[in-house]
Short mmCIF file of C-alpha atoms in Angstrom, two decimals:
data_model
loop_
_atom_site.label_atom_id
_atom_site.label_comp_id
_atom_site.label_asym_id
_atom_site.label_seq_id
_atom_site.Cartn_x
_atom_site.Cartn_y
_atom_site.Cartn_z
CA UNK A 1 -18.93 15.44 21.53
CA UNK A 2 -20.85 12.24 23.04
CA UNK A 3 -20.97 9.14 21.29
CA UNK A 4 -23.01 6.21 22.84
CA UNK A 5 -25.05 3.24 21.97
CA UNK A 6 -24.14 -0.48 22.16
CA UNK A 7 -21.60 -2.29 20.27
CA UNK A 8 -20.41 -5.93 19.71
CA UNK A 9 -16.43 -7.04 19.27
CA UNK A 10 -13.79 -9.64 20.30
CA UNK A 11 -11.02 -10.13 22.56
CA UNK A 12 -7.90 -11.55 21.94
CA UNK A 13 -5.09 -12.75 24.05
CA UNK A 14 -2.32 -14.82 24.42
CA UNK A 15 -0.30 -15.77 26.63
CA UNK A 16 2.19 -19.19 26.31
CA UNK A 17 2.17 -21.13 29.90
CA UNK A 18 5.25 -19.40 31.49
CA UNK A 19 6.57 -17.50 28.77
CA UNK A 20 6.80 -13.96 29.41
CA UNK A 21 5.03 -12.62 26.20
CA UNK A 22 1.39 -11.59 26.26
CA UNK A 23 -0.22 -10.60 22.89
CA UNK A 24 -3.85 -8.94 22.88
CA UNK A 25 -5.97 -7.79 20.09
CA UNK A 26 -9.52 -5.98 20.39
CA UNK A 27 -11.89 -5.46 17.47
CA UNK A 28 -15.51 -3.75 17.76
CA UNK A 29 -17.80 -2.17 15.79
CA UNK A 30 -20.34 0.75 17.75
CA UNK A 31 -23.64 1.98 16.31
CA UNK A 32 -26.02 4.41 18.55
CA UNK A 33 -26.46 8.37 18.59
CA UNK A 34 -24.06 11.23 18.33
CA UNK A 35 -24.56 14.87 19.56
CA UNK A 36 -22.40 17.34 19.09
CA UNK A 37 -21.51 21.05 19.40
CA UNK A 38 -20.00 23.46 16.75
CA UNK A 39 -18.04 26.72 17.22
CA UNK A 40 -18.63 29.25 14.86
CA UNK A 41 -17.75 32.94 14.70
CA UNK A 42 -19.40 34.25 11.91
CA UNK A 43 -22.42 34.21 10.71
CA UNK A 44 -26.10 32.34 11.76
CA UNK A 45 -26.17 28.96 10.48
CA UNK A 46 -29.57 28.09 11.71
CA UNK A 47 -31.16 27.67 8.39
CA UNK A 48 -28.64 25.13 7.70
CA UNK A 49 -29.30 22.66 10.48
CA UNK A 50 -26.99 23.51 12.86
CA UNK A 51 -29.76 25.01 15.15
CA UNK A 52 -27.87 27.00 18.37
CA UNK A 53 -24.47 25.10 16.62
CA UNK A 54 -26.12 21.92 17.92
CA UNK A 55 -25.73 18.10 15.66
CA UNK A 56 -27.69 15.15 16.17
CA UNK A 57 -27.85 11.91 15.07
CA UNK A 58 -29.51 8.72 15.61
CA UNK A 59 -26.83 7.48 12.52
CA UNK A 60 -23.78 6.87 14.34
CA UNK A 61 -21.54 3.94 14.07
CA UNK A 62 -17.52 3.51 14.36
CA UNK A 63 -14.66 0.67 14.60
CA UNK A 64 -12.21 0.67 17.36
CA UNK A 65 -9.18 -2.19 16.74
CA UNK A 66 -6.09 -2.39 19.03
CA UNK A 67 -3.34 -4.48 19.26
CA UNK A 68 -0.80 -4.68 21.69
CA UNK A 69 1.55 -7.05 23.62
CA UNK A 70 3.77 -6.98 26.85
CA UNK A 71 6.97 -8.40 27.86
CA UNK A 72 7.28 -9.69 31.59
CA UNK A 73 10.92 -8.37 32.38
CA UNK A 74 11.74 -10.21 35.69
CA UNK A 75 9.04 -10.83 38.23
CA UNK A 76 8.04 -7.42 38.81
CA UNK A 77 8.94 -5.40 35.62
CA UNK A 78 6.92 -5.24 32.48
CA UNK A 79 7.32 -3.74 29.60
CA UNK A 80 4.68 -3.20 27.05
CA UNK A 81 3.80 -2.01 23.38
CA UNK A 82 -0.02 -0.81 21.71
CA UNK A 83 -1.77 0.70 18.06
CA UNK A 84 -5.56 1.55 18.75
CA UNK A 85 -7.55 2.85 15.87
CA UNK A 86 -11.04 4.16 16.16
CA UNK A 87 -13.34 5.61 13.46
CA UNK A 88 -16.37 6.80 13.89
CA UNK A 89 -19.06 8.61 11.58
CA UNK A 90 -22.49 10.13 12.10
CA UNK A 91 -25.33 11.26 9.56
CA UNK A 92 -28.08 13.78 9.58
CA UNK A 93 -31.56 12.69 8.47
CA UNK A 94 -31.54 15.07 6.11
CA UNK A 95 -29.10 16.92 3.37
CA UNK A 96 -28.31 20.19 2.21
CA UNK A 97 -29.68 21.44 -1.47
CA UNK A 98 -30.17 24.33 -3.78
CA UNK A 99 -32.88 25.49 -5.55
CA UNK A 100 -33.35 26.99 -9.02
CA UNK A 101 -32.75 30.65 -7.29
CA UNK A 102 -29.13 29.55 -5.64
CA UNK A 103 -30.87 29.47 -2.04
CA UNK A 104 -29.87 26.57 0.48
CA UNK A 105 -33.05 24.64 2.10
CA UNK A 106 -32.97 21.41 3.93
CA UNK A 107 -34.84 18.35 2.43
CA UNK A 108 -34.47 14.90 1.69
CA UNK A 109 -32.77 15.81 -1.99
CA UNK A 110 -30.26 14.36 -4.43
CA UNK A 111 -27.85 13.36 -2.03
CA UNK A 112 -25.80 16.74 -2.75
CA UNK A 113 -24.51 18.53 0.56
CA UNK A 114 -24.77 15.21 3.22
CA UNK A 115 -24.34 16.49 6.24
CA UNK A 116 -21.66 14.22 8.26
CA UNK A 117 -20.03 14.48 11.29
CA UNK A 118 -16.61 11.91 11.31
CA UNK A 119 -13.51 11.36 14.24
CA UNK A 120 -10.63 9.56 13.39
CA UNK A 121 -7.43 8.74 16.04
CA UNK A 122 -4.32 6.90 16.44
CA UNK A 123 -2.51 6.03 19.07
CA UNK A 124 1.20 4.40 20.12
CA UNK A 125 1.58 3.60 23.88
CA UNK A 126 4.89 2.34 25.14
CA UNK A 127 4.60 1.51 28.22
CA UNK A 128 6.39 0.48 32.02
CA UNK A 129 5.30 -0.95 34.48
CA UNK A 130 6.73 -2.04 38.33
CA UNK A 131 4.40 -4.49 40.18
CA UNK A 132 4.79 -3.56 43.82
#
């Protein structure tokens, strides 16, 4: 999966003048284009939209916030602690739908069947560190 495009956020950080605490916080929000693959076994999903398992979209966006701060040890251990979220979503231009008959066909419709494309993650770091 590729996500790119530009994106605008904030910075953070603090640290008191020769205290050994440093506290950080990031906060951005991304919009741009998505492609993607899919993997699937069975079946040709072509007439869905997923031509050769391939997504696109020019719909993108996500939100990536971390916090974090660091503890200066003595003068050449650190210790540190971080949460980063990120969420992003992408849309198709167009949406699933059925017709009288039961058959799938690809239109601008109802709203029924969006076709989406979403990532979610968490992470914890704990980290050490020996300036040398």
């Amino acid at each position: 999966n590729k996500w790119w495009g530009p994106f605008v956020g904030f910075d953070f950080t603090y640290r008191p003048y020769n205290e050994c605490w440093n506290l950080y916080a990031e906060f951005e929000y991304h919009w741009g284009s998505f492609h993607g693959k899919r993997h699937v076994n069975h079946g040709d999903f072509s007439y869905f939209g997923f031509n050769d398992h391939k997504y696109h979209s020019h719909r993108a966006h996500g939100w990536v916030v971390a916090v974090g701060a660091d503890y200066d040890l003595c003068n050449c251990w650190t210790v540190g602690l971080s949460f980063k979220f990120q969420d992003w979503h992408a849309r198709r231009h167009h949406r699933e739908c059925e017709d009288d008959f039961g058959d799938f066909y690809i239109d601008d419709c109802d709203g029924r069947g969006r076709n989406t494309h979403q990532w979610t993650s968490y992470a914890i770091n704990l980290t050490i560190g020996k300036e040398f």
